[in-house]
Coordinates of C-alpha atoms and ligand atoms in Angstrom, one line a residue:
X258 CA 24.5 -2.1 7.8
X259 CA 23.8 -0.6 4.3
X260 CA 20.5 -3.1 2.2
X261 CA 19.8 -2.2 -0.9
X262 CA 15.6 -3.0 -1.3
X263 CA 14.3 -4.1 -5.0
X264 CA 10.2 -3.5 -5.2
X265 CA 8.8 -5.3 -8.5
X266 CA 6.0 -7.0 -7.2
X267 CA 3.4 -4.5 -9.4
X268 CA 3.8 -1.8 -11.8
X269 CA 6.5 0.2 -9.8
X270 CA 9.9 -0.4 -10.2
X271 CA 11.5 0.7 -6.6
X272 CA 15.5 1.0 -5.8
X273 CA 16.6 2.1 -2.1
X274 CA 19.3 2.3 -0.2
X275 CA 18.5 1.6 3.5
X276 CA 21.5 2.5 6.4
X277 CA 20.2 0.5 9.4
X278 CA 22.7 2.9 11.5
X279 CA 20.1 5.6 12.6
X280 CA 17.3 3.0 14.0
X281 CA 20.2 0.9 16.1
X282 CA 20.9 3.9 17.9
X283 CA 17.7 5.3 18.4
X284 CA 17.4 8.2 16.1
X285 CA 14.5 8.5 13.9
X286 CA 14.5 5.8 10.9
X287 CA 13.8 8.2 8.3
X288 CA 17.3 9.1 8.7
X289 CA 18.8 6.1 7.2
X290 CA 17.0 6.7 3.7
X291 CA 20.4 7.3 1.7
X292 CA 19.0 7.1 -2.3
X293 CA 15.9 5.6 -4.0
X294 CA 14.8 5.9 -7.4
X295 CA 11.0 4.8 -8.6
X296 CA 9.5 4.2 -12.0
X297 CA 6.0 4.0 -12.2
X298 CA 4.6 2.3 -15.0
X299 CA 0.9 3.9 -14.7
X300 CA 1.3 6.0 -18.3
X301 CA 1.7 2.3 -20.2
X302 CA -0.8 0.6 -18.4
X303 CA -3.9 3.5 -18.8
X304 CA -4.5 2.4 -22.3
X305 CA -5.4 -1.3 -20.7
X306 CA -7.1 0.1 -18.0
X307 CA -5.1 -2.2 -15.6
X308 CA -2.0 -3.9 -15.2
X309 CA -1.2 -6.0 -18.6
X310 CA 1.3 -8.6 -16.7
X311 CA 4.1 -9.4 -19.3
X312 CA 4.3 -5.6 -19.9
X313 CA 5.1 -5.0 -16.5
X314 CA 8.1 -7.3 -16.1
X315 CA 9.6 -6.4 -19.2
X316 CA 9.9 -2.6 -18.2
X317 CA 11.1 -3.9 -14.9
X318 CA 13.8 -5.8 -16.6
X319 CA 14.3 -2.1 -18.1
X320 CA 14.3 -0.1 -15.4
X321 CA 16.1 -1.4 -12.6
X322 CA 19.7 -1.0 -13.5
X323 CA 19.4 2.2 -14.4
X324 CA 17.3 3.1 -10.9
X325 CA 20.6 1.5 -9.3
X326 CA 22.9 3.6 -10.7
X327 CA 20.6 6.5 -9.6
X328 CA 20.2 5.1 -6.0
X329 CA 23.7 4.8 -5.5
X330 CA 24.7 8.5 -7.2
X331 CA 22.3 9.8 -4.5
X332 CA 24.0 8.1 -1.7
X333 CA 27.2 8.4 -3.0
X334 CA 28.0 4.4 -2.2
X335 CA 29.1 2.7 -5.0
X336 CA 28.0 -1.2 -4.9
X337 CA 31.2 -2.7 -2.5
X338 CA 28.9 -0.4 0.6
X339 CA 26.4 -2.7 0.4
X340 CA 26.1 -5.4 3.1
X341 CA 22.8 -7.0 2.0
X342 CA 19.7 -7.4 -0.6
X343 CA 16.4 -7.2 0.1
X344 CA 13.8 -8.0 -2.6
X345 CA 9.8 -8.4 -2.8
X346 CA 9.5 -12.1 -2.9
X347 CA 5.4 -12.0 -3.1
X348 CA 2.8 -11.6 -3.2
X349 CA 2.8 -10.0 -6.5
X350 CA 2.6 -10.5 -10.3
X351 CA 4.6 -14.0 -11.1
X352 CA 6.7 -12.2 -13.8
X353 CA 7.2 -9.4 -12.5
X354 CA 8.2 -10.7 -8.9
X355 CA 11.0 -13.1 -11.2
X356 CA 12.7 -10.2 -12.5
X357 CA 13.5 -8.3 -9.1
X358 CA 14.2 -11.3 -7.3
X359 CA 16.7 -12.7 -10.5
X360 CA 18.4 -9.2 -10.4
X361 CA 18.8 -8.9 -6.3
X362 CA 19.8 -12.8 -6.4
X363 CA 22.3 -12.3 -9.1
X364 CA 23.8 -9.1 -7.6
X365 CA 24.4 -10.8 -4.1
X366 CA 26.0 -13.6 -5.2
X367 CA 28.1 -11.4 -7.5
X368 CA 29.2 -9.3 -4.5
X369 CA 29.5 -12.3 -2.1
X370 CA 26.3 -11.1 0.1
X371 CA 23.4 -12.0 1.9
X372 CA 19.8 -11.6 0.1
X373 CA 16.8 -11.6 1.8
X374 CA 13.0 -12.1 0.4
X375 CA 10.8 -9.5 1.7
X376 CA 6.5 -10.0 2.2
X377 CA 5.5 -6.8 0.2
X378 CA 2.3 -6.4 2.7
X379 CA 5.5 -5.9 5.7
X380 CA 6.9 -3.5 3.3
X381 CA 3.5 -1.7 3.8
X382 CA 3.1 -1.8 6.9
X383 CA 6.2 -1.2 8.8
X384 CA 6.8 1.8 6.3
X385 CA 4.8 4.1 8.8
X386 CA 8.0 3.7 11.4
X387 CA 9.6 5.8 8.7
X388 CA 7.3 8.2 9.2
X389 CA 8.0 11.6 11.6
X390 CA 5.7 9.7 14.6
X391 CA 6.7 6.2 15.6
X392 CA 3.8 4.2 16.5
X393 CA 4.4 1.6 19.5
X394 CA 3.8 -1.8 19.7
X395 CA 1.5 -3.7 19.6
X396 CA -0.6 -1.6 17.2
X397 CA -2.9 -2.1 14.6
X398 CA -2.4 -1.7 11.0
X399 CA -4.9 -0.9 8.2
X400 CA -3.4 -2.2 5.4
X401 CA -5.4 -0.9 2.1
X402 CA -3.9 -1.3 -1.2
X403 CA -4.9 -2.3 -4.6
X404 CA -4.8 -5.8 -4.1
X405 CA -5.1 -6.2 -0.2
X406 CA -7.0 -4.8 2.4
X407 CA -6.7 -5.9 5.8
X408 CA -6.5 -5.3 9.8
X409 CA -3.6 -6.8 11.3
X410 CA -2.1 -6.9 14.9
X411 CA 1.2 -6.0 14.4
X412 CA 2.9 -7.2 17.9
X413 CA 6.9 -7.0 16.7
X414 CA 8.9 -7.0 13.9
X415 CA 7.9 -10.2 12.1
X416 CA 4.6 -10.5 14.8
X417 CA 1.6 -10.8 12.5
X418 CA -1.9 -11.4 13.2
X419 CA -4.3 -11.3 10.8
X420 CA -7.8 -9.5 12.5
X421 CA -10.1 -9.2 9.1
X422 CA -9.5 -9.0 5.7
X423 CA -11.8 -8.5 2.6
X424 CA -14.1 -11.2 1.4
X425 CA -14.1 -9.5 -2.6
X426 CA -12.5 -6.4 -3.9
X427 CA -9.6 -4.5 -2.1
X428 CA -10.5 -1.5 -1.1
X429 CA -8.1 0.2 -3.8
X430 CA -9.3 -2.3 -6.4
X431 CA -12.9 -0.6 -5.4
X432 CA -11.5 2.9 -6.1
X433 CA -10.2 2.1 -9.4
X434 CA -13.2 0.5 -10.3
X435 CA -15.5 3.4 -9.4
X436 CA -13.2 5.7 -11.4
X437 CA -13.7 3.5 -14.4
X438 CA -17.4 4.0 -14.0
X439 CA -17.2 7.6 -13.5
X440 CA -14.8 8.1 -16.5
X441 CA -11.5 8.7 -14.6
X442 CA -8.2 7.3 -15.9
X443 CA -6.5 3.9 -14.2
X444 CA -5.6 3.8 -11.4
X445 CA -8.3 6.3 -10.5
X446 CA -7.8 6.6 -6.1
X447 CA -6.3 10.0 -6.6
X448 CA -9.0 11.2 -8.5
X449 CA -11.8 9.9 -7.3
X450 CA -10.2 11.8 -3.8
X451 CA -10.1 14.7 -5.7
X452 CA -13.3 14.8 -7.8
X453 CA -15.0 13.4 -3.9
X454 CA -13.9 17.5 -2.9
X455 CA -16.6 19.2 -5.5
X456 CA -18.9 16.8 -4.3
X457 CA -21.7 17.4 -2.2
X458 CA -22.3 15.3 1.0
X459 CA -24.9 13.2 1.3
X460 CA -26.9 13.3 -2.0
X461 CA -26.8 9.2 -2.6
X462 CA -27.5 6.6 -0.3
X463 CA -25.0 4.3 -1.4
X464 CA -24.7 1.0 1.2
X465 CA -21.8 0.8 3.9
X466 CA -21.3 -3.0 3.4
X467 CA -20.4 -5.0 6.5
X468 CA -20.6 -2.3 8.4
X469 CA -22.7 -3.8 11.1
X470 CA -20.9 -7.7 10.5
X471 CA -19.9 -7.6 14.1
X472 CA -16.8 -8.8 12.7
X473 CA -13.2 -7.3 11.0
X474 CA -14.0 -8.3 7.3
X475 CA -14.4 -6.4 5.0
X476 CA -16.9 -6.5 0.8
X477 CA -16.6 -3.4 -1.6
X478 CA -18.0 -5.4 -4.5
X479 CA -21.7 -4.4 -3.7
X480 CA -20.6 -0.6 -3.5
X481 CA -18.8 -0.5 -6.9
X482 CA -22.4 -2.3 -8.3
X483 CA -24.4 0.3 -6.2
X484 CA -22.6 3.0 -8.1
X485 CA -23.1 1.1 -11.2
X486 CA -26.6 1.2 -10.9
X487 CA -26.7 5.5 -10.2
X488 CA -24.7 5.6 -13.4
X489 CA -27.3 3.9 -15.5
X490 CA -29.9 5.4 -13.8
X491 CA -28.5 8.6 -14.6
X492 CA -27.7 8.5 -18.3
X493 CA -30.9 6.7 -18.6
X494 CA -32.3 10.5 -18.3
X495 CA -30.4 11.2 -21.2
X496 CA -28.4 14.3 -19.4
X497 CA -27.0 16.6 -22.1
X498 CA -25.7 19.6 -20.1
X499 CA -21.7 19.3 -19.3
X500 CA -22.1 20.7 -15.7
X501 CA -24.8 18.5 -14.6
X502 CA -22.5 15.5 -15.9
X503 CA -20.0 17.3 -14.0
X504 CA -21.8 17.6 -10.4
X505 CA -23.3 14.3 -10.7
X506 CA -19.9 12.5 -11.2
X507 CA -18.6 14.5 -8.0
X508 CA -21.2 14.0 -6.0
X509 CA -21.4 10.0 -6.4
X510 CA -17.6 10.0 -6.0
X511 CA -18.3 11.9 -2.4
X512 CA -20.9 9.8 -1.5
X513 CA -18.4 6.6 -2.9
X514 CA -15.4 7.8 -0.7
X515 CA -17.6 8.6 2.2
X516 CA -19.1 5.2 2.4
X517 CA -15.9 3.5 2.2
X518 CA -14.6 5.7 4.2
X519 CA -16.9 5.3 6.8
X520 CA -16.5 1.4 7.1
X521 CA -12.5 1.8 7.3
X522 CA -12.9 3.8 10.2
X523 CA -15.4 2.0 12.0
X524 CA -13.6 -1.4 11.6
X525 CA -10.3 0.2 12.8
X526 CA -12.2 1.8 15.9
X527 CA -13.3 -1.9 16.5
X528 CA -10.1 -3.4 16.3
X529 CA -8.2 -1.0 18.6
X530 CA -11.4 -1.6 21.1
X531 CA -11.3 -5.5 20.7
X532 CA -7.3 -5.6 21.0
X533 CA -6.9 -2.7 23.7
X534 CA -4.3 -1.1 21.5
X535 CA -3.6 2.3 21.3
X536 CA -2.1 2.9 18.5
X537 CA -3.0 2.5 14.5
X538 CA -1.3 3.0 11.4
X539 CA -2.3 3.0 7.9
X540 CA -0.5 2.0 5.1
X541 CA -0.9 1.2 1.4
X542 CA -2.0 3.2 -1.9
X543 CA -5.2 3.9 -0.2
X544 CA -3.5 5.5 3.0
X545 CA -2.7 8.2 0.7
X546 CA -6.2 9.0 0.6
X547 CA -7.3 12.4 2.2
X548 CA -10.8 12.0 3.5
X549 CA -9.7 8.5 5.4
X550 CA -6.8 10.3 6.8
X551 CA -8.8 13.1 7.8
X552 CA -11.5 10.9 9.6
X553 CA -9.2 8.9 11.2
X554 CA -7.8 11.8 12.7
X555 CA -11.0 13.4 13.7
X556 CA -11.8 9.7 15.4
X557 CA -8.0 9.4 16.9
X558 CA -9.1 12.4 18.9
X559 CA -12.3 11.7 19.9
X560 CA -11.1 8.1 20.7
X561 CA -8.0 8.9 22.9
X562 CA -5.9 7.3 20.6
X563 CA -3.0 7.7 17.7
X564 CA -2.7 7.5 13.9
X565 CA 0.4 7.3 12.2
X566 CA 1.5 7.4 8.8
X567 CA 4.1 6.5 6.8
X568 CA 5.4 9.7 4.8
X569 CA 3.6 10.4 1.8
X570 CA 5.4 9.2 -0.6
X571 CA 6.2 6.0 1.1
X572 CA 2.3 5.3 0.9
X573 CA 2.2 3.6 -2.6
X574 CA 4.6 1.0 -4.0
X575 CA 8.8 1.8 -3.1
X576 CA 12.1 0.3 -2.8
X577 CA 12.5 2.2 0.9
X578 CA 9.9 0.4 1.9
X579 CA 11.3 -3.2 1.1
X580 CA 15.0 -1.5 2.3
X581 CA 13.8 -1.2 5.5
X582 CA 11.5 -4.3 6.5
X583 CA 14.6 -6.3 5.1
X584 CA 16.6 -4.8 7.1
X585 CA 14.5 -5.1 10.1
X586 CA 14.6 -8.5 9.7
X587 CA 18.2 -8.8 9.2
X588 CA 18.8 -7.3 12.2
X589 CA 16.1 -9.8 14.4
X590 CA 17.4 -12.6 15.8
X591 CA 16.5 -15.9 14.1
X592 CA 14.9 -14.1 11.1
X593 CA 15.7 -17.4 9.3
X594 CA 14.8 -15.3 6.2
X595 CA 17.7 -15.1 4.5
X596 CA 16.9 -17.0 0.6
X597 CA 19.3 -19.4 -1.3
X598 CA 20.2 -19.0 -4.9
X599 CA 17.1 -20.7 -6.3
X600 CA 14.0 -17.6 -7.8
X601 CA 12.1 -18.9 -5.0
X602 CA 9.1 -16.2 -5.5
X603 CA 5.6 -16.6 -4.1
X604 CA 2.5 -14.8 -5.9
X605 CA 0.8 -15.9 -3.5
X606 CA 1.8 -15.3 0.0
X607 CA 0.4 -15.2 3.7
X608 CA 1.9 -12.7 5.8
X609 CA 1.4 -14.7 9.1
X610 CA 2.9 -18.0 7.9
X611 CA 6.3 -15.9 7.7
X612 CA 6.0 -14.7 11.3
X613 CA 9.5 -14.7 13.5
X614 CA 9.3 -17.2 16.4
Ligands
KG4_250 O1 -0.1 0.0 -2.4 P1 -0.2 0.3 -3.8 O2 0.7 1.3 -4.5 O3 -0.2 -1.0 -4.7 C1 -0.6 -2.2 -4.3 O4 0.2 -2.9 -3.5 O5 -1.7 -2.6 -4.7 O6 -1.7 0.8 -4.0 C2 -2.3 1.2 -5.2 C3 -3.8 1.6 -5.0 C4 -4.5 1.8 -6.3 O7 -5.7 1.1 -6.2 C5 -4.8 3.4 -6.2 O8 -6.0 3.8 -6.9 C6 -4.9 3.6 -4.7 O9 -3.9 2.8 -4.2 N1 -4.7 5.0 -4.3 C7 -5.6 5.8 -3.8 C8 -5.0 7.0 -3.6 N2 -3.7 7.0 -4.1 C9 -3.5 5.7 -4.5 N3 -6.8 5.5 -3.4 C10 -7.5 6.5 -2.8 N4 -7.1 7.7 -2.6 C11 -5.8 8.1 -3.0 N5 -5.4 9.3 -2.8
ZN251 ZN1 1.7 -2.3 -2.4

């Protein structure tokens, strides 16, 4: 079965052709990746410093014929291969969610095929089966992206349980918030990663919220105002010299990254402990992130148990990703998924209430 996944949910426009043939028979699922094409929308939206909304489905509206054409001259299909649609039904920007689910809608009917509303946070976190090691289930997932972050128990395809979650900011919402403050460009994870490297360790005692709670939530809000309050403190002394300003900026982003990294970990350590699972993956913008991904392997070892990943550049927003989880729940029995012609899109969206019985 060949789906063709539509991501719009954000500011990436993501086109993929998924062949379901590869994972039926056992071979790796990377295998079945055929064409994608991705626009990221990050240049328009730096001036803002965020997402402006109405921008963001307007170049969607833009963008995805054009990524089509590209999936398809990739694969070498042409549009009478495909056998289903897959699109990212929520949660998400309103707009922008109407303009992928319109086109996918439109284009099934037009071709006489099924279409299939995808959660975006399944996109995410079934992506890492994509990757080169397959986790098993049940495993955990740590799901941190710009809008979400949470631990879930992820027992089958369409077997959802939500462990913890965050009570304020997502933990990539807290990265690009920190960059802000540190003068780095939106959406400022990468950079903040990168800055966190020239850092040195240690030289602010910035707090590690929750990280006793006893249980799987999760607050950044208090971390982002902690570094807040450096940064005052800090030009308040009226610093002049460029590579003091320099140093200063790196060494709050290392001491930023290594708090939030810090309470990741731990929270995924207690998670695997309280479910007895073995396995974890992490998934989201954030999973791109090379200090958490170093300390969770560091902790994996320790631990006596595995990360996986999805490949890199399935961490942030992509049509693969919606390709496959579509297709994975085309291909479960009574996935009772499969939408009518209304836009039936949902902003607003809880992974577990969509679970397969
Ligand atoms: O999953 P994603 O593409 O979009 C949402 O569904 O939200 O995640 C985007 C988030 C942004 O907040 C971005 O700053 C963050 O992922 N991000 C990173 C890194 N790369 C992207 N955060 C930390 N380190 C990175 N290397
Ligand atoms: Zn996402």
């Amino acid at each position: 079965m060949i789906v063709l996944g539509i991501e719009t949910s954000c500011d990436e426009t993501g086109v993929a052709l998924y062949n379901t043939e590869p994972f039926e028979t056992g071979k790796p699922a990377f295998l079945g990746i055929l064409g994608q094409g991705l626009h990221s929308q990050i240049a328009m939206h730096r001036d803002y410093g965020g997402v402006v909304p109405e921008l963001a489905s307007r170049d969607h509206i833009r963008r995805v014929l054009p990524l089509l054409d590209q999936s398809l001259d990739q694969s070498g299909l042409k549009l009478a291969d495909i056998n289903a649609v897959a699109y990212t039904q929520g949660p998400g920007l309103a707009g922008a969610l109407l303009v992928g689910s319109a086109f996918a809608k439109s284009l099934a009917q037009g071709l006489n095929l099924p279409s299939i509303g995808v959660h975006h946070l399944e996109g995410h976190l079934l992506s890492p089966l994509l990757g080169q090691s397959t986790p098993q289930f049940p495993f955990i997932a740590l799901l941190v992206s710009g809008g979400h972050t949470q631990l879930m128990k992820v027992s089958g395809i369409g077997q959802y349980e939500l462990l913890g979650e965050t009570l304020d900011d997502a933990a990539g919402e807290a990265f690009d918030k920190t960059a802000k403050l540190l003068g780095l460009d939106y959406p400022g994870g990468a950079a903040i990663s990168r800055l966190a490297e020239r850092g040195r360790p240690g030289m602010f005692d910035l707090p590690k919220p929750m990280l006793h709670s006893g249980d799987l939530d999760f607050s950044f809000s208090g971390l982002k105002t902690a570094v807040l309050n450096q940064v005052k403190k800090f030009e308040g002394q009226k610093m002049t010299d460029a590579k003091a300003v320099s140093q200063f900026h790196a060494d709050l982003a290392r001491s930023f990254v290594e708090s939030i990294v810090a309470v990741l970990v731990s929270k995924s350590k207690k998670a695997l402990k309280q479910t007895g699972c073995k396995h974890l993956v992490l998934a989201g913008g954030v999973g791109a992130n090379t200090q958490l991904r170093n300390s969770l392997n560091e902790i994996a070892l320790k631990n006596h148990f595995q990360v996986h990943y999805p490949p890199l550049e399935l961490c942030t927003d992509n049509g693969v990703m919606i390709a496959f989880a579509g297709a994975l729940r085309l291909l479960a029995k009574n996935n009772g998924s499969t939408t009518s012609g209304a836009f039936d899109i949902k902003p607003r969206w809880d992974l577990q209430s969509n679970n397969l019985s």
